[in-house]
């Protein structure tokens, strides 16, 4: 799973026994050489789906990590892009990759950025949030958007129970729950805590109108369902609201 430039098993074990923030500080220099980095295929598919809805002005990558998602923002935003993360190590890597971007160290569970962004994205971060924490995060993102601004992120479709990945992810989450029950500080990383229905409800309660579009570039499963969808959460107001697609 890992390249020769990626972390060793020992380094991953140390990370897994740390807090989320400390773990990512440790992993940051080698993170882009792990499967945990959002793939270029997902980033490109997201940009392709967003392009007809733009162009956008300022863009924000929420939980930006090493800055991979800024590639998507750069493809659809005309103005300066920014990223926010609570890991100093990850932000240092993002600064190397995107020296012209504005980078902010902050906890997205208590985000207080001004309403100056037209587009916000996040990739792979929801699994690091407990379900009870999502409403505060979504409310903070909504505050950071201008009227009519868009919050977009990909979500994988539900896996069939016959899929090996279904059982692999179920097992991973079970191991993480046991780890967090017996070890402190907790390391929050779950794959099955953000189903589309629950995420949509939390976004609506935070004041967004929500639609989704299939990420067709990522293909479909044997039953015809898309492998992933792009969630499009629109803040009310502004002329850009008219560009929202139908679900």
Short mmCIF file of C-alpha atoms in Angstrom, two decimals:
data_model
loop_
_atom_site.label_atom_id
_atom_site.label_comp_id
_atom_site.label_asym_id
_atom_site.label_seq_id
_atom_site.Cartn_x
_atom_site.Cartn_y
_atom_site.Cartn_z
CA UNK A 1 0.00 0.00 0.00
CA UNK A 2 2.88 2.37 0.67
CA UNK A 3 5.76 3.54 -1.49
CA UNK A 4 9.37 3.41 -0.35
CA UNK A 5 9.02 7.12 0.46
CA UNK A 6 6.05 6.53 2.75
CA UNK A 7 5.96 5.97 6.52
CA UNK A 8 7.19 2.76 8.08
CA UNK A 9 4.90 0.50 10.11
CA UNK A 10 6.57 1.80 13.26
CA UNK A 11 5.86 5.40 12.26
CA UNK A 12 2.23 4.55 11.54
CA UNK A 13 1.92 2.83 14.93
CA UNK A 14 3.28 5.91 16.71
CA UNK A 15 0.83 8.07 14.79
CA UNK A 16 -2.10 5.80 15.62
CA UNK A 17 -1.30 6.06 19.34
CA UNK A 18 -1.19 9.86 19.22
CA UNK A 19 -3.90 12.48 19.09
CA UNK A 20 -5.24 13.43 15.67
CA UNK A 21 -3.26 16.69 15.66
CA UNK A 22 0.01 15.16 16.86
CA UNK A 23 -0.43 12.15 14.61
CA UNK A 24 -0.72 14.30 11.52
CA UNK A 25 2.18 16.49 12.59
CA UNK A 26 4.29 13.33 12.62
CA UNK A 27 2.91 11.96 9.37
CA UNK A 28 2.96 15.23 7.42
CA UNK A 29 6.36 14.90 5.66
CA UNK A 30 5.38 11.52 4.19
CA UNK A 31 1.60 11.89 3.97
CA UNK A 32 1.49 12.42 0.22
CA UNK A 33 3.13 9.01 -0.24
CA UNK A 34 0.31 7.16 1.52
CA UNK A 35 -3.11 5.98 0.30
CA UNK A 36 -4.69 8.43 2.77
CA UNK A 37 -4.00 11.38 0.46
CA UNK A 38 -7.04 12.11 -1.71
CA UNK A 39 -6.33 10.69 -5.13
CA UNK A 40 -5.87 12.89 -8.19
CA UNK A 41 -8.83 11.07 -9.76
CA UNK A 42 -11.16 12.34 -7.02
CA UNK A 43 -9.70 15.85 -7.13
CA UNK A 44 -10.05 16.04 -10.90
CA UNK A 45 -13.59 14.61 -10.86
CA UNK A 46 -14.59 17.22 -8.29
CA UNK A 47 -13.13 20.04 -10.37
CA UNK A 48 -14.94 18.72 -13.45
CA UNK A 49 -18.27 18.72 -11.59
CA UNK A 50 -17.69 22.20 -10.13
CA UNK A 51 -16.50 23.88 -13.31
CA UNK A 52 -20.01 24.40 -14.82
CA UNK A 53 -21.10 26.06 -11.56
CA UNK A 54 -18.30 28.64 -11.62
CA UNK A 55 -16.08 30.39 -12.06
CA UNK A 56 -15.74 31.17 -8.39
CA UNK A 57 -13.90 33.99 -6.66
CA UNK A 58 -12.09 33.10 -3.44
CA UNK A 59 -11.79 29.45 -2.42
CA UNK A 60 -11.24 27.73 0.94
CA UNK A 61 -9.95 24.21 1.56
CA UNK A 62 -11.34 23.07 4.92
CA UNK A 63 -8.97 20.65 6.71
CA UNK A 64 -6.52 21.23 3.88
CA UNK A 65 -3.76 18.91 5.12
CA UNK A 66 -0.80 19.07 2.74
CA UNK A 67 -2.86 21.08 0.25
CA UNK A 68 -3.95 18.44 -2.25
CA UNK A 69 -7.46 19.91 -2.42
CA UNK A 70 -6.07 23.28 -3.43
CA UNK A 71 -5.44 21.74 -6.82
CA UNK A 72 -9.22 21.63 -7.25
CA UNK A 73 -9.65 25.19 -6.01
CA UNK A 74 -6.97 26.43 -8.37
CA UNK A 75 -8.83 24.91 -11.29
CA UNK A 76 -12.13 26.70 -10.61
CA UNK A 77 -11.32 29.85 -8.62
CA UNK A 78 -10.23 33.16 -10.16
CA UNK A 79 -9.02 34.78 -6.95
CA UNK A 80 -6.75 33.81 -4.09
CA UNK A 81 -7.23 30.46 -2.40
CA UNK A 82 -6.83 29.59 1.26
CA UNK A 83 -6.55 26.53 3.47
CA UNK A 84 -7.29 25.86 7.11
CA UNK A 85 -6.03 22.97 9.27
CA UNK A 86 -5.08 22.44 12.90
CA UNK A 87 -1.88 20.48 12.19
CA UNK A 88 1.20 22.71 11.99
CA UNK A 89 3.08 19.91 10.26
CA UNK A 90 0.48 19.54 7.52
CA UNK A 91 0.31 23.31 7.00
CA UNK A 92 4.10 23.42 6.59
CA UNK A 93 3.82 20.92 3.73
CA UNK A 94 0.91 22.85 2.20
CA UNK A 95 3.00 26.03 2.32
CA UNK A 96 5.75 24.33 0.35
CA UNK A 97 3.27 23.14 -2.28
CA UNK A 98 1.23 26.37 -2.47
CA UNK A 99 3.43 29.32 -1.49
CA UNK A 100 0.90 31.86 -2.77
CA UNK A 101 -2.03 30.49 -0.78
CA UNK A 102 -3.26 31.92 2.50
CA UNK A 103 -2.93 29.27 5.22
CA UNK A 104 -4.60 29.46 8.63
CA UNK A 105 -4.02 27.22 11.62
CA UNK A 106 -7.36 26.70 13.35
CA UNK A 107 -9.68 24.03 14.70
CA UNK A 108 -12.53 23.70 12.22
CA UNK A 109 -14.85 22.73 15.07
CA UNK A 110 -14.59 26.38 16.14
CA UNK A 111 -14.08 28.18 12.83
CA UNK A 112 -14.40 31.96 12.92
CA UNK A 113 -13.34 33.07 9.43
CA UNK A 114 -15.08 36.08 7.91
CA UNK A 115 -17.68 35.68 5.16
CA UNK A 116 -15.31 36.23 2.24
CA UNK A 117 -15.27 32.93 0.32
CA UNK A 118 -17.33 31.90 -2.69
CA UNK A 119 -16.41 28.21 -2.58
CA UNK A 120 -15.33 25.89 0.21
CA UNK A 121 -14.25 22.28 -0.29
CA UNK A 122 -13.09 19.46 1.94
CA UNK A 123 -11.62 16.07 1.08
CA UNK A 124 -11.43 13.07 3.38
CA UNK A 125 -11.88 15.07 6.57
CA UNK A 126 -15.37 14.11 7.73
CA UNK A 127 -14.14 10.81 9.14
CA UNK A 128 -12.05 12.79 11.63
CA UNK A 129 -15.19 14.36 13.05
CA UNK A 130 -17.59 12.69 15.43
CA UNK A 131 -21.19 12.97 14.22
CA UNK A 132 -21.98 15.32 17.10
CA UNK A 133 -19.22 17.68 15.91
CA UNK A 134 -20.43 18.07 12.33
CA UNK A 135 -23.11 20.73 12.99
CA UNK A 136 -20.57 23.13 14.51
CA UNK A 137 -18.16 22.57 11.61
CA UNK A 138 -20.87 23.12 9.01
CA UNK A 139 -22.06 26.26 10.79
CA UNK A 140 -18.50 27.62 10.77
CA UNK A 141 -18.12 26.91 7.06
CA UNK A 142 -21.44 28.62 6.38
CA UNK A 143 -20.20 31.73 8.22
CA UNK A 144 -17.04 31.74 6.09
CA UNK A 145 -19.03 31.81 2.83
CA UNK A 146 -20.47 34.85 1.14
CA UNK A 147 -24.22 34.85 0.45
CA UNK A 148 -24.84 32.30 -2.28
CA UNK A 149 -21.49 30.62 -1.58
CA UNK A 150 -21.04 26.89 -2.11
CA UNK A 151 -19.62 24.16 0.14
CA UNK A 152 -18.73 21.04 -1.86
CA UNK A 153 -17.22 17.67 -1.01
CA UNK A 154 -17.25 14.14 -2.43
CA UNK A 155 -18.83 11.22 -0.60
CA UNK A 156 -18.47 7.60 -1.62
CA UNK A 157 -21.65 5.65 -2.23
CA UNK A 158 -22.71 2.92 0.21
CA UNK A 159 -20.91 -0.33 -0.36
CA UNK A 160 -22.88 -3.56 -0.83
CA UNK A 161 -22.56 -6.03 1.98
CA UNK A 162 -21.01 -8.47 -0.49
CA UNK A 163 -18.06 -6.17 -1.12
CA UNK A 164 -14.74 -7.00 0.60
CA UNK A 165 -14.31 -3.26 1.20
CA UNK A 166 -17.54 -3.21 3.21
CA UNK A 167 -16.07 -5.65 5.70
CA UNK A 168 -12.62 -4.06 5.64
CA UNK A 169 -13.99 -0.64 6.56
CA UNK A 170 -16.33 -2.13 9.14
CA UNK A 171 -13.37 -3.91 10.72
CA UNK A 172 -11.23 -0.76 10.66
CA UNK A 173 -13.91 1.28 12.43
CA UNK A 174 -14.36 -1.47 15.02
CA UNK A 175 -10.63 -1.51 15.75
CA UNK A 176 -10.60 2.29 16.10
CA UNK A 177 -13.51 2.18 18.54
CA UNK A 178 -11.71 -0.38 20.69
CA UNK A 179 -8.49 1.65 20.51
CA UNK A 180 -10.29 4.83 21.62
CA UNK A 181 -12.05 2.98 24.43
CA UNK A 182 -8.77 1.83 26.00
CA UNK A 183 -6.23 4.48 24.98
CA UNK A 184 -5.94 8.24 25.41
CA UNK A 185 -5.76 10.61 23.67
CA UNK A 186 -8.35 9.42 21.14
CA UNK A 187 -7.53 9.25 17.44
CA UNK A 188 -10.74 9.95 15.56
CA UNK A 189 -10.69 8.33 12.12
CA UNK A 190 -13.78 6.46 11.01
CA UNK A 191 -15.05 5.50 7.58
CA UNK A 192 -18.69 4.74 8.38
CA UNK A 193 -19.85 7.74 10.43
CA UNK A 194 -20.88 10.08 7.62
CA UNK A 195 -23.61 8.53 5.44
CA UNK A 196 -25.17 10.88 2.92
CA UNK A 197 -28.54 11.09 4.69
CA UNK A 198 -27.05 12.12 8.03
CA UNK A 199 -24.65 14.60 6.44
CA UNK A 200 -27.49 16.15 4.42
CA UNK A 201 -29.59 16.61 7.55
CA UNK A 202 -26.71 18.28 9.40
CA UNK A 203 -26.06 20.63 6.48
CA UNK A 204 -29.73 21.57 6.27
CA UNK A 205 -29.85 22.27 10.01
CA UNK A 206 -26.78 24.50 9.60
CA UNK A 207 -28.72 26.58 7.06
CA UNK A 208 -27.62 25.15 3.71
CA UNK A 209 -29.77 24.02 0.81
CA UNK A 210 -28.36 20.70 -0.36
CA UNK A 211 -28.21 18.87 -3.68
CA UNK A 212 -25.87 16.20 -5.01
CA UNK A 213 -24.50 15.25 -8.42
CA UNK A 214 -22.85 11.96 -9.39
CA UNK A 215 -19.12 12.10 -9.99
CA UNK A 216 -19.43 10.36 -13.32
CA UNK A 217 -15.69 10.44 -13.98
CA UNK A 218 -15.23 7.95 -11.14
CA UNK A 219 -17.55 5.43 -12.77
CA UNK A 220 -20.48 3.35 -11.60
CA UNK A 221 -20.86 0.08 -9.77
CA UNK A 222 -22.26 -3.08 -11.32
CA UNK A 223 -25.75 -2.12 -10.13
CA UNK A 224 -25.54 1.23 -11.93
CA UNK A 225 -25.16 3.44 -8.86
CA UNK A 226 -22.36 6.04 -8.89
CA UNK A 227 -19.20 5.20 -6.97
CA UNK A 228 -19.28 8.68 -5.49
CA UNK A 229 -21.41 11.81 -5.43
CA UNK A 230 -20.49 15.43 -4.94
CA UNK A 231 -22.44 17.10 -2.15
CA UNK A 232 -23.32 20.71 -3.00
CA UNK A 233 -24.41 22.79 -0.01
CA UNK A 234 -25.47 26.32 -0.91
CA UNK A 235 -25.63 29.24 1.53
CA UNK A 236 -28.81 31.24 0.89
CA UNK A 237 -28.65 34.57 -0.91
CA UNK A 238 -26.60 35.89 -3.80
CA UNK A 239 -27.08 35.45 -7.53
CA UNK A 240 -24.92 32.28 -7.63
CA UNK A 241 -27.74 30.33 -5.98
CA UNK A 242 -29.33 30.10 -9.41
CA UNK A 243 -26.49 27.87 -10.59
CA UNK A 244 -27.35 25.01 -8.25
CA UNK A 245 -28.01 21.80 -10.19
CA UNK A 246 -30.96 19.58 -9.65
CA UNK A 247 -30.30 16.42 -7.64
#
